Amino acid sequence: MTMKISRTNTAAALWCLMIIGFALVPVLMTSTYQLNLACHVLIWGLFAVAFNMLWGVTGMLSFGQALYYGLGAYFVGLMVEYLGRAWYLPAIGIGILAAALTAFLLGLIVIRVGGVYFTMLTLAFGQLAWQIMFKWYEFTGGDDGIQGIIPPGILANPIVYYYGLLVLVMISIWMLKRMAYSPFGLILRCVRQNPERVRFLGRRVRRNQLRVYIISSLFAALAGSLMAGVDNSIHTDMFFWTTSGEVILMSVLGGLNQFFGPFVGAAVIIMIEDIVGAWTEYWSLIIGTVILVMVIAFPKGLVGELHQLKLRLTQLRARRSQ
Amino acid sequence: MNPILQLESVHKAFGGLQVTQNVSFAVMPGEISAIIGPNGAGKTTLFNQITGHLKPERGRILFKGHDVVGDSPQKIVSRGMGRAFQIASLFPDETVLDNIKVACLSKLDQTRRFFRPVRYFRQATERSYAILEDLGLAQHAGRLAFELSHGDQKLLDIGIALVLEPQLLLLDEPTAGMSPEERHRTRDMIKKLWKAYDLTLVFIEHDMDMVFGIAQKVRVLQQGALLAEGTPDEIRSNKAVVSAYLGEEL
Amino acid sequence: MDFSFFITQTISGLTMATLLFLVASGLTLIFGVGNVFNFAHGSFYMIGAYFGYQLVAVWEINFWLALVLAGIGAGLVGMLAEALFLRRIYGRPNEGGFQILLTYCFILIIDDVVKLVWGTEYKSLPRPHGFTGAVNFGDIFLPAYNLLIIGVGVVVVVAAWWILARTRPGKIARAAAVDREMVDTLGVNVPLTMTLVFGIATGLGGMTGALAAPLRTVTPGAGIEVIIDSLIVVVLGGMGNFWGAWLGAILIGEVNAFAVAFLPKWASLFSFLVMVIVLIFKPEGLFAPRQVRKV
């Protein structure tokens, strides 16, 4: 029992630290560029944490979450473009609903196959969505994207938008955390570890997989719709498979079996991408090599390996005191 | 009193090989019995047919009066039959407590609850601790399942099955691979659970201490056919059984 | 729709089918024998195309020799990748996910290396002498190079059938696809076999890339298109099913060819549609064998 209590205390402390840290960003950093960077970290952090519910928790490696991310972004972008700024906030809600519906329908098709097939199919459908958006130039603007997407009212102010974003992201992550630690989360983890046994407990494996798929995609769409207001533009790249890949890499880097791992991974990758991007365009080569090394040598990810280290140190200390 | 499990002329063949030959027997409620036989006698295959993992070609398998031939394993479990496997089927990365708790939550139909942390579900938590106490695993509650010893893992496996409150529990070689002390402990534990949970227990075993120590009835299988059926003493002195084991010490 | 149009489109479809099959068969081979899903398979195709470009367009080596060398080159890279990296994650829990992750890293690395060496502009590879024009059968004119590709496809199919059915390594490969542990106990060197199979499959993929290069431009990022196309073929045919891949390729090749003729912009959607329909009604593949392999 002692282990649990200290874990909750450390977790709560880190949680507070993180919120305070992010809350202070507009105060400490004056440049719009850095504010923009912080926005990216928050949004990708949410996207990655939501993705991890799918892979780290339930064991479903989807290579097509960009579809929902793009959907969220494009609902906002297209509705604002064609219907006016007043539709900005409703568009976020509608986009999320659309994503949930799409996830439900798509999930019905792809979840039945499982394993590698599932991954490749989500990739295929993601690319299909990208192709449609890319080629439908008249409607979506194709490769040019759509610019000038400005949130309504006071949200047009970047700092106000930032705080709104911070609140939404924190609430979302909090909701996902509750979910991860709930009976639903437990059943999902059991689905990953021993689906056959879950069936023997009288629970439906596929139904639970579908549920988490919809939930994860819902939050991916939210992340996308929030991003539209950060860069004030949308682009078909948001649907591209590399976007799906990016969120996977963030989760791996941070640690799959840790709830906050993907958030940390997102922050690290965005920071490093920012620094490295300045002097080389071969970012893929670098991140590819880093993740390669991680998969082979440090499969638990940054947070996971740190956690492991901490456990070992605690054990050593316990042994010494005996 | 009606039998809780009744096999009537159950027959199965894989190609030309008869793995179950015309097996019939009845298990009475509350009975604790063993199925023994030389290797290759078809014991596990018989279990698999009872639990729905295999389908016999002919015959009926009546569980609580219903013919379950053709039912899926999950359906049969929901009817009240539990099974522990030779290799413990657990959730290795979850704690021992959560392994039991997930079964409790399933039984209470609370696995769709997605907002409250698991530890606040008092009924499931209390029931889980109670079962762990019965299993003698309460001190390991916080450890991860894969960290347990082999014997404890098998006990945990049985524990998960017990959560679903089966009337009939099938154990496939519960003491396989255990050291003598572990076997002794498991044997006592199984007897205790049998009484405490009001079960009908059928187990496959090679460990004769288990068989003659706690079984009320022994059924002997040889080459897929039921060779003999009786109390442990009757079986011990049965010449055909002795020769089937080729002079093994009973 | 007149006869000559029909023939032209059919041949065009067969050409595409051949290329699809050559790539998909490598993918299905690695999966069937080694239980590895080579997500980066398209990247090896791309490597082959670039090697082909380098050999033919830059160093002006004989086309046919270049084809073979490109294949060997891609195969060697594949073997290195398998032996140095992929081998280390065999047997891990959640191996499938790590395989995809690792091969994804291959894609990232290979994509950038290719950009580093050859730049990002589209490259083109000329057709070899004697195959630049068209062959005519009466009124019908068929591109000679396309016919060549189909010819190569037939040769590979026959050779593959012969190797798998008649030779010892082929039989071992088929046995390993069914029961890898059994083959191990027979004394076959499994790690070496894995590396070789990987090399053969990626080599085949690379050669296909070089073969296809005169028809399509050589660009970075071609890898993902290829893998998705192969995926569609493999879904139709059933993963691990060599002949299924062949039939699936023909189906997709033809669907695509006729779709392109009528609705060029949205032609690629048709193959997708076919795949979705198959997935809904027969997820194990149209031509799946009786023994369904669970992924």
JSON list of C-alpha atoms in Angstrom, two decimals, chain B residues 45-236:
[
{"chain": "B", "resi": 45, "resn": "THR", "atom": "CA", "xyz": [-8.62, -34.16, -25.17]},
{"chain": "B", "resi": 46, "resn": "LEU", "atom": "CA", "xyz": [-11.57, -35.29, -23.10]},
{"chain": "B", "resi": 47, "resn": "PHE", "atom": "CA", "xyz": [-11.40, -32.11, -21.03]},
{"chain": "B", "resi": 48, "resn": "ASN", "atom": "CA", "xyz": [-11.31, -30.06, -24.21]},
{"chain": "B", "resi": 49, "resn": "GLN", "atom": "CA", "xyz": [-14.53, -31.69, -25.37]},
{"chain": "B", "resi": 50, "resn": "ILE", "atom": "CA", "xyz": [-16.23, -31.03, -22.06]},
{"chain": "B", "resi": 51, "resn": "THR", "atom": "CA", "xyz": [-15.24, -27.36, -22.09]},
{"chain": "B", "resi": 52, "resn": "GLY", "atom": "CA", "xyz": [-16.17, -26.85, -25.73]},
{"chain": "B", "resi": 53, "resn": "HIS", "atom": "CA", "xyz": [-12.68, -26.43, -27.22]},
{"chain": "B", "resi": 54, "resn": "LEU", "atom": "CA", "xyz": [-13.17, -29.59, -29.26]},
{"chain": "B", "resi": 55, "resn": "LYS", "atom": "CA", "xyz": [-16.31, -31.13, -30.65]},
{"chain": "B", "resi": 56, "resn": "PRO", "atom": "CA", "xyz": [-16.93, -34.86, -30.31]},
{"chain": "B", "resi": 57, "resn": "GLU", "atom": "CA", "xyz": [-18.20, -36.76, -33.31]},
{"chain": "B", "resi": 58, "resn": "ARG", "atom": "CA", "xyz": [-20.78, -38.68, -31.39]},
{"chain": "B", "resi": 59, "resn": "GLY", "atom": "CA", "xyz": [-22.29, -38.70, -27.96]},
{"chain": "B", "resi": 60, "resn": "ARG", "atom": "CA", "xyz": [-23.75, -36.20, -25.54]},
{"chain": "B", "resi": 61, "resn": "ILE", "atom": "CA", "xyz": [-22.18, -34.11, -22.83]},
{"chain": "B", "resi": 62, "resn": "LEU", "atom": "CA", "xyz": [-24.79, -32.98, -20.36]},
{"chain": "B", "resi": 63, "resn": "PHE", "atom": "CA", "xyz": [-23.90, -30.16, -18.02]},
{"chain": "B", "resi": 64, "resn": "LYS", "atom": "CA", "xyz": [-26.61, -29.47, -15.45]},
{"chain": "B", "resi": 65, "resn": "GLY", "atom": "CA", "xyz": [-29.00, -31.32, -17.74]},
{"chain": "B", "resi": 66, "resn": "HIS", "atom": "CA", "xyz": [-28.22, -29.38, -20.95]},
{"chain": "B", "resi": 67, "resn": "ASP", "atom": "CA", "xyz": [-26.33, -30.92, -23.84]},
{"chain": "B", "resi": 68, "resn": "VAL", "atom": "CA", "xyz": [-23.38, -28.61, -24.37]},
{"chain": "B", "resi": 69, "resn": "VAL", "atom": "CA", "xyz": [-21.90, -30.29, -27.43]},
{"chain": "B", "resi": 70, "resn": "GLY", "atom": "CA", "xyz": [-21.45, -27.54, -30.01]},
{"chain": "B", "resi": 71, "resn": "ASP", "atom": "CA", "xyz": [-21.52, -24.68, -27.50]},
{"chain": "B", "resi": 72, "resn": "SER", "atom": "CA", "xyz": [-18.61, -22.28, -27.56]},
{"chain": "B", "resi": 73, "resn": "PRO", "atom": "CA", "xyz": [-16.18, -22.39, -24.62]},
{"chain": "B", "resi": 74, "resn": "GLN", "atom": "CA", "xyz": [-17.38, -18.96, -23.49]},
{"chain": "B", "resi": 75, "resn": "LYS", "atom": "CA", "xyz": [-20.98, -20.11, -23.47]},
{"chain": "B", "resi": 76, "resn": "ILE", "atom": "CA", "xyz": [-20.10, -23.13, -21.40]},
{"chain": "B", "resi": 77, "resn": "VAL", "atom": "CA", "xyz": [-18.21, -20.93, -18.94]},
{"chain": "B", "resi": 78, "resn": "SER", "atom": "CA", "xyz": [-21.25, -18.74, -18.60]},
{"chain": "B", "resi": 79, "resn": "ARG", "atom": "CA", "xyz": [-23.29, -21.82, -17.77]},
{"chain": "B", "resi": 80, "resn": "GLY", "atom": "CA", "xyz": [-21.17, -22.36, -14.70]},
{"chain": "B", "resi": 81, "resn": "MET", "atom": "CA", "xyz": [-18.16, -24.43, -15.72]},
{"chain": "B", "resi": 82, "resn": "GLY", "atom": "CA", "xyz": [-14.69, -23.24, -14.90]},
{"chain": "B", "resi": 83, "resn": "ARG", "atom": "CA", "xyz": [-11.36, -24.51, -16.09]},
{"chain": "B", "resi": 84, "resn": "ALA", "atom": "CA", "xyz": [-7.74, -24.04, -15.13]},
{"chain": "B", "resi": 85, "resn": "PHE", "atom": "CA", "xyz": [-5.17, -24.82, -17.80]},
{"chain": "B", "resi": 86, "resn": "GLN", "atom": "CA", "xyz": [-1.85, -26.60, -17.63]},
{"chain": "B", "resi": 87, "resn": "ILE", "atom": "CA", "xyz": [-0.09, -23.34, -18.37]},
{"chain": "B", "resi": 88, "resn": "ALA", "atom": "CA", "xyz": [-1.53, -20.59, -16.21]},
{"chain": "B", "resi": 89, "resn": "SER", "atom": "CA", "xyz": [-3.48, -18.09, -18.26]},
{"chain": "B", "resi": 90, "resn": "LEU", "atom": "CA", "xyz": [-3.04, -14.78, -16.48]},
{"chain": "B", "resi": 91, "resn": "PHE", "atom": "CA", "xyz": [-2.65, -11.09, -17.15]},
{"chain": "B", "resi": 92, "resn": "PRO", "atom": "CA", "xyz": [1.09, -10.98, -16.57]},
{"chain": "B", "resi": 93, "resn": "ASP", "atom": "CA", "xyz": [1.65, -7.21, -16.39]},
{"chain": "B", "resi": 94, "resn": "GLU", "atom": "CA", "xyz": [-1.18, -6.60, -13.95]},
{"chain": "B", "resi": 95, "resn": "THR", "atom": "CA", "xyz": [-0.94, -6.98, -10.20]},
{"chain": "B", "resi": 96, "resn": "VAL", "atom": "CA", "xyz": [-2.11, -10.16, -8.54]},
{"chain": "B", "resi": 97, "resn": "LEU", "atom": "CA", "xyz": [-4.95, -8.17, -7.03]},
{"chain": "B", "resi": 98, "resn": "ASP", "atom": "CA", "xyz": [-6.01, -6.74, -10.37]},
{"chain": "B", "resi": 99, "resn": "ASN", "atom": "CA", "xyz": [-5.94, -10.17, -11.97]},
{"chain": "B", "resi": 100, "resn": "ILE", "atom": "CA", "xyz": [-8.67, -11.21, -9.57]},
{"chain": "B", "resi": 101, "resn": "LYS", "atom": "CA", "xyz": [-10.33, -7.83, -9.54]},
{"chain": "B", "resi": 102, "resn": "VAL", "atom": "CA", "xyz": [-10.84, -7.73, -13.29]},
{"chain": "B", "resi": 103, "resn": "ALA", "atom": "CA", "xyz": [-12.70, -11.01, -12.96]},
{"chain": "B", "resi": 104, "resn": "CYS", "atom": "CA", "xyz": [-14.80, -9.59, -10.11]},
{"chain": "B", "resi": 105, "resn": "LEU", "atom": "CA", "xyz": [-15.60, -6.47, -12.09]},
{"chain": "B", "resi": 106, "resn": "SER", "atom": "CA", "xyz": [-16.59, -8.64, -15.04]},
{"chain": "B", "resi": 107, "resn": "LYS", "atom": "CA", "xyz": [-18.90, -10.70, -12.86]},
{"chain": "B", "resi": 108, "resn": "LEU", "atom": "CA", "xyz": [-20.47, -7.52, -11.46]},
{"chain": "B", "resi": 109, "resn": "ASP", "atom": "CA", "xyz": [-20.76, -6.19, -15.01]},
{"chain": "B", "resi": 110, "resn": "GLN", "atom": "CA", "xyz": [-18.84, -3.07, -14.09]},
{"chain": "B", "resi": 111, "resn": "THR", "atom": "CA", "xyz": [-16.17, -3.20, -16.79]},
{"chain": "B", "resi": 112, "resn": "ARG", "atom": "CA", "xyz": [-17.84, -0.49, -18.85]},
{"chain": "B", "resi": 113, "resn": "ARG", "atom": "CA", "xyz": [-17.34, 2.06, -16.10]},
{"chain": "B", "resi": 114, "resn": "PHE", "atom": "CA", "xyz": [-14.74, 4.44, -17.45]},
{"chain": "B", "resi": 115, "resn": "PHE", "atom": "CA", "xyz": [-14.46, 7.29, -15.02]},
{"chain": "B", "resi": 116, "resn": "ARG", "atom": "CA", "xyz": [-13.87, 6.03, -11.52]},
{"chain": "B", "resi": 117, "resn": "PRO", "atom": "CA", "xyz": [-10.50, 4.51, -10.63]},
{"chain": "B", "resi": 118, "resn": "VAL", "atom": "CA", "xyz": [-10.59, 0.79, -10.04]},
{"chain": "B", "resi": 119, "resn": "ARG", "atom": "CA", "xyz": [-9.61, 1.08, -6.40]},
{"chain": "B", "resi": 120, "resn": "TYR", "atom": "CA", "xyz": [-12.88, 2.85, -5.57]},
{"chain": "B", "resi": 121, "resn": "PHE", "atom": "CA", "xyz": [-14.98, -0.13, -6.53]},
{"chain": "B", "resi": 122, "resn": "ARG", "atom": "CA", "xyz": [-15.37, -1.44, -3.02]},
{"chain": "B", "resi": 123, "resn": "GLN", "atom": "CA", "xyz": [-17.39, -4.56, -3.63]},
{"chain": "B", "resi": 124, "resn": "ALA", "atom": "CA", "xyz": [-14.98, -5.86, -6.24]},
{"chain": "B", "resi": 125, "resn": "THR", "atom": "CA", "xyz": [-11.97, -4.90, -4.12]},
{"chain": "B", "resi": 126, "resn": "GLU", "atom": "CA", "xyz": [-13.28, -6.61, -1.00]},
{"chain": "B", "resi": 127, "resn": "ARG", "atom": "CA", "xyz": [-14.25, -9.76, -2.87]},
{"chain": "B", "resi": 128, "resn": "SER", "atom": "CA", "xyz": [-10.83, -9.84, -4.53]},
{"chain": "B", "resi": 129, "resn": "TYR", "atom": "CA", "xyz": [-9.01, -9.63, -1.21]},
{"chain": "B", "resi": 130, "resn": "ALA", "atom": "CA", "xyz": [-11.25, -12.35, 0.19]},
{"chain": "B", "resi": 131, "resn": "ILE", "atom": "CA", "xyz": [-10.38, -14.69, -2.65]},
{"chain": "B", "resi": 132, "resn": "LEU", "atom": "CA", "xyz": [-6.70, -13.89, -2.37]},
{"chain": "B", "resi": 133, "resn": "GLU", "atom": "CA", "xyz": [-6.89, -14.72, 1.35]},
{"chain": "B", "resi": 134, "resn": "ASP", "atom": "CA", "xyz": [-8.48, -18.04, 0.51]},
{"chain": "B", "resi": 135, "resn": "LEU", "atom": "CA", "xyz": [-5.76, -18.75, -2.01]},
{"chain": "B", "resi": 136, "resn": "GLY", "atom": "CA", "xyz": [-3.04, -17.78, 0.42]},
{"chain": "B", "resi": 137, "resn": "LEU", "atom": "CA", "xyz": [-1.82, -15.14, -2.03]},
{"chain": "B", "resi": 138, "resn": "ALA", "atom": "CA", "xyz": [-2.90, -12.02, -0.14]},
{"chain": "B", "resi": 139, "resn": "GLN", "atom": "CA", "xyz": [0.66, -11.06, 0.71]},
{"chain": "B", "resi": 140, "resn": "HIS", "atom": "CA", "xyz": [1.46, -10.90, -3.02]},
{"chain": "B", "resi": 141, "resn": "ALA", "atom": "CA", "xyz": [-1.48, -8.64, -3.86]},
{"chain": "B", "resi": 142, "resn": "GLY", "atom": "CA", "xyz": [0.70, -5.76, -5.06]},
{"chain": "B", "resi": 143, "resn": "ARG", "atom": "CA", "xyz": [3.14, -7.81, -7.07]},
{"chain": "B", "resi": 144, "resn": "LEU", "atom": "CA", "xyz": [2.85, -8.24, -10.81]},
{"chain": "B", "resi": 145, "resn": "ALA", "atom": "CA", "xyz": [1.49, -11.59, -11.88]},
{"chain": "B", "resi": 146, "resn": "PHE", "atom": "CA", "xyz": [4.52, -12.60, -13.91]},
{"chain": "B", "resi": 147, "resn": "GLU", "atom": "CA", "xyz": [6.70, -12.23, -10.82]},
{"chain": "B", "resi": 148, "resn": "LEU", "atom": "CA", "xyz": [4.93, -15.04, -9.00]},
{"chain": "B", "resi": 149, "resn": "SER", "atom": "CA", "xyz": [6.37, -18.50, -8.68]},
{"chain": "B", "resi": 150, "resn": "HIS", "atom": "CA", "xyz": [5.06, -21.15, -11.02]},
{"chain": "B", "resi": 151, "resn": "GLY", "atom": "CA", "xyz": [2.92, -22.72, -8.33]},
{"chain": "B", "resi": 152, "resn": "ASP", "atom": "CA", "xyz": [1.44, -19.41, -7.25]},
{"chain": "B", "resi": 153, "resn": "GLN", "atom": "CA", "xyz": [0.64, -18.54, -10.84]},
{"chain": "B", "resi": 154, "resn": "LYS", "atom": "CA", "xyz": [-1.37, -21.71, -11.18]},
{"chain": "B", "resi": 155, "resn": "LEU", "atom": "CA", "xyz": [-3.19, -20.90, -7.97]},
{"chain": "B", "resi": 156, "resn": "LEU", "atom": "CA", "xyz": [-3.95, -17.43, -9.27]},
{"chain": "B", "resi": 157, "resn": "ASP", "atom": "CA", "xyz": [-5.27, -19.02, -12.45]},
{"chain": "B", "resi": 158, "resn": "ILE", "atom": "CA", "xyz": [-7.65, -21.11, -10.38]},
{"chain": "B", "resi": 159, "resn": "GLY", "atom": "CA", "xyz": [-8.55, -18.00, -8.39]},
{"chain": "B", "resi": 160, "resn": "ILE", "atom": "CA", "xyz": [-9.62, -16.13, -11.50]},
{"chain": "B", "resi": 161, "resn": "ALA", "atom": "CA", "xyz": [-11.83, -19.06, -12.47]},
{"chain": "B", "resi": 162, "resn": "LEU", "atom": "CA", "xyz": [-13.35, -19.14, -8.98]},
{"chain": "B", "resi": 163, "resn": "VAL", "atom": "CA", "xyz": [-14.47, -15.52, -9.22]},
{"chain": "B", "resi": 164, "resn": "LEU", "atom": "CA", "xyz": [-17.05, -16.51, -11.77]},
{"chain": "B", "resi": 165, "resn": "GLU", "atom": "CA", "xyz": [-18.62, -18.84, -9.19]},
{"chain": "B", "resi": 166, "resn": "PRO", "atom": "CA", "xyz": [-18.54, -22.04, -11.25]},
{"chain": "B", "resi": 167, "resn": "GLN", "atom": "CA", "xyz": [-20.40, -25.07, -10.01]},
{"chain": "B", "resi": 168, "resn": "LEU", "atom": "CA", "xyz": [-18.01, -27.39, -11.81]},
{"chain": "B", "resi": 169, "resn": "LEU", "atom": "CA", "xyz": [-14.29, -26.74, -11.94]},
{"chain": "B", "resi": 170, "resn": "LEU", "atom": "CA", "xyz": [-11.94, -28.68, -14.18]},
{"chain": "B", "resi": 171, "resn": "LEU", "atom": "CA", "xyz": [-8.24, -28.61, -13.33]},
{"chain": "B", "resi": 172, "resn": "ASP", "atom": "CA", "xyz": [-5.76, -29.81, -15.90]},
{"chain": "B", "resi": 173, "resn": "GLU", "atom": "CA", "xyz": [-2.68, -31.12, -14.07]},
{"chain": "B", "resi": 174, "resn": "PRO", "atom": "CA", "xyz": [-2.76, -28.52, -11.29]},
{"chain": "B", "resi": 175, "resn": "THR", "atom": "CA", "xyz": [0.54, -29.62, -9.78]},
{"chain": "B", "resi": 176, "resn": "ALA", "atom": "CA", "xyz": [2.53, -30.18, -12.99]},
{"chain": "B", "resi": 177, "resn": "GLY", "atom": "CA", "xyz": [6.03, -28.80, -12.77]},
{"chain": "B", "resi": 178, "resn": "MET", "atom": "CA", "xyz": [5.89, -28.10, -9.06]},
{"chain": "B", "resi": 179, "resn": "SER", "atom": "CA", "xyz": [8.38, -28.98, -6.35]},
{"chain": "B", "resi": 180, "resn": "PRO", "atom": "CA", "xyz": [7.23, -31.47, -3.68]},
{"chain": "B", "resi": 181, "resn": "GLU", "atom": "CA", "xyz": [6.49, -28.73, -1.13]},
{"chain": "B", "resi": 182, "resn": "GLU", "atom": "CA", "xyz": [4.53, -26.73, -3.68]},
{"chain": "B", "resi": 183, "resn": "ARG", "atom": "CA", "xyz": [2.59, -29.82, -4.61]},
{"chain": "B", "resi": 184, "resn": "HIS", "atom": "CA", "xyz": [1.76, -30.50, -0.99]},
{"chain": "B", "resi": 185, "resn": "ARG", "atom": "CA", "xyz": [0.62, -26.92, -0.50]},
{"chain": "B", "resi": 186, "resn": "THR", "atom": "CA", "xyz": [-1.44, -26.93, -3.69]},
{"chain": "B", "resi": 187, "resn": "ARG", "atom": "CA", "xyz": [-3.08, -30.19, -2.74]},
{"chain": "B", "resi": 188, "resn": "ASP", "atom": "CA", "xyz": [-4.22, -28.83, 0.60]},
{"chain": "B", "resi": 189, "resn": "MET", "atom": "CA", "xyz": [-5.29, -25.60, -1.04]},
{"chain": "B", "resi": 190, "resn": "ILE", "atom": "CA", "xyz": [-7.42, -27.37, -3.63]},
{"chain": "B", "resi": 191, "resn": "LYS", "atom": "CA", "xyz": [-9.11, -29.44, -0.96]},
{"chain": "B", "resi": 192, "resn": "LYS", "atom": "CA", "xyz": [-9.78, -26.31, 1.08]},
{"chain": "B", "resi": 193, "resn": "LEU", "atom": "CA", "xyz": [-11.20, -24.44, -1.92]},
{"chain": "B", "resi": 194, "resn": "TRP", "atom": "CA", "xyz": [-13.36, -27.38, -2.86]},
{"chain": "B", "resi": 195, "resn": "LYS", "atom": "CA", "xyz": [-15.05, -27.22, 0.53]},
{"chain": "B", "resi": 196, "resn": "ALA", "atom": "CA", "xyz": [-15.11, -23.44, 0.89]},
{"chain": "B", "resi": 197, "resn": "TYR", "atom": "CA", "xyz": [-16.60, -22.74, -2.54]},
{"chain": "B", "resi": 198, "resn": "ASP", "atom": "CA", "xyz": [-18.95, -25.71, -2.62]},
{"chain": "B", "resi": 199, "resn": "LEU", "atom": "CA", "xyz": [-17.51, -26.95, -5.90]},
{"chain": "B", "resi": 200, "resn": "THR", "atom": "CA", "xyz": [-17.64, -30.08, -7.92]},
{"chain": "B", "resi": 201, "resn": "LEU", "atom": "CA", "xyz": [-14.02, -30.69, -8.84]},
{"chain": "B", "resi": 202, "resn": "VAL", "atom": "CA", "xyz": [-12.57, -32.89, -11.54]},
{"chain": "B", "resi": 203, "resn": "PHE", "atom": "CA", "xyz": [-8.84, -32.89, -12.06]},
{"chain": "B", "resi": 204, "resn": "ILE", "atom": "CA", "xyz": [-6.37, -34.59, -14.34]},
{"chain": "B", "resi": 205, "resn": "GLU", "atom": "CA", "xyz": [-3.25, -35.62, -12.50]},
{"chain": "B", "resi": 206, "resn": "HIS", "atom": "CA", "xyz": [-0.12, -37.69, -12.66]},
{"chain": "B", "resi": 207, "resn": "ASP", "atom": "CA", "xyz": [0.77, -36.99, -9.04]},
{"chain": "B", "resi": 208, "resn": "MET", "atom": "CA", "xyz": [-0.61, -40.02, -7.20]},
{"chain": "B", "resi": 209, "resn": "ASP", "atom": "CA", "xyz": [-0.39, -38.31, -3.81]},
{"chain": "B", "resi": 210, "resn": "MET", "atom": "CA", "xyz": [-2.92, -35.81, -5.12]},
{"chain": "B", "resi": 211, "resn": "VAL", "atom": "CA", "xyz": [-5.09, -38.52, -6.58]},
{"chain": "B", "resi": 212, "resn": "PHE", "atom": "CA", "xyz": [-5.19, -40.85, -3.62]},
{"chain": "B", "resi": 213, "resn": "GLY", "atom": "CA", "xyz": [-4.95, -38.06, -1.09]},
{"chain": "B", "resi": 214, "resn": "ILE", "atom": "CA", "xyz": [-8.03, -36.06, -1.94]},
{"chain": "B", "resi": 215, "resn": "ALA", "atom": "CA", "xyz": [-10.06, -37.72, -4.69]},
{"chain": "B", "resi": 216, "resn": "GLN", "atom": "CA", "xyz": [-13.27, -39.47, -3.72]},
{"chain": "B", "resi": 217, "resn": "LYS", "atom": "CA", "xyz": [-13.55, -41.10, -7.10]},
{"chain": "B", "resi": 218, "resn": "VAL", "atom": "CA", "xyz": [-10.98, -42.05, -9.73]},
{"chain": "B", "resi": 219, "resn": "ARG", "atom": "CA", "xyz": [-11.58, -42.63, -13.41]},
{"chain": "B", "resi": 220, "resn": "VAL", "atom": "CA", "xyz": [-8.90, -44.28, -15.49]},
{"chain": "B", "resi": 221, "resn": "LEU", "atom": "CA", "xyz": [-8.48, -43.57, -19.19]},
{"chain": "B", "resi": 222, "resn": "GLN", "atom": "CA", "xyz": [-6.44, -45.71, -21.52]},
{"chain": "B", "resi": 223, "resn": "GLN", "atom": "CA", "xyz": [-6.17, -45.10, -25.26]},
{"chain": "B", "resi": 224, "resn": "GLY", "atom": "CA", "xyz": [-9.25, -42.94, -25.18]},
{"chain": "B", "resi": 225, "resn": "ALA", "atom": "CA", "xyz": [-11.47, -45.44, -23.46]},
{"chain": "B", "resi": 226, "resn": "LEU", "atom": "CA", "xyz": [-12.67, -45.52, -19.87]},
{"chain": "B", "resi": 227, "resn": "LEU", "atom": "CA", "xyz": [-10.80, -48.44, -18.36]},
{"chain": "B", "resi": 228, "resn": "ALA", "atom": "CA", "xyz": [-12.10, -48.33, -14.82]},
{"chain": "B", "resi": 229, "resn": "GLU", "atom": "CA", "xyz": [-14.05, -46.18, -12.42]},
{"chain": "B", "resi": 230, "resn": "GLY", "atom": "CA", "xyz": [-14.22, -46.40, -8.67]},
{"chain": "B", "resi": 231, "resn": "THR", "atom": "CA", "xyz": [-12.95, -45.29, -5.29]},
{"chain": "B", "resi": 232, "resn": "PRO", "atom": "CA", "xyz": [-9.18, -44.86, -4.93]},
{"chain": "B", "resi": 233, "resn": "ASP", "atom": "CA", "xyz": [-8.88, -48.19, -3.11]},
{"chain": "B", "resi": 234, "resn": "GLU", "atom": "CA", "xyz": [-10.84, -50.03, -5.77]},
{"chain": "B", "resi": 235, "resn": "ILE", "atom": "CA", "xyz": [-8.67, -48.55, -8.48]},
{"chain": "B", "resi": 236, "resn": "ARG", "atom": "CA", "xyz": [-5.47, -49.31, -6.64]}
]
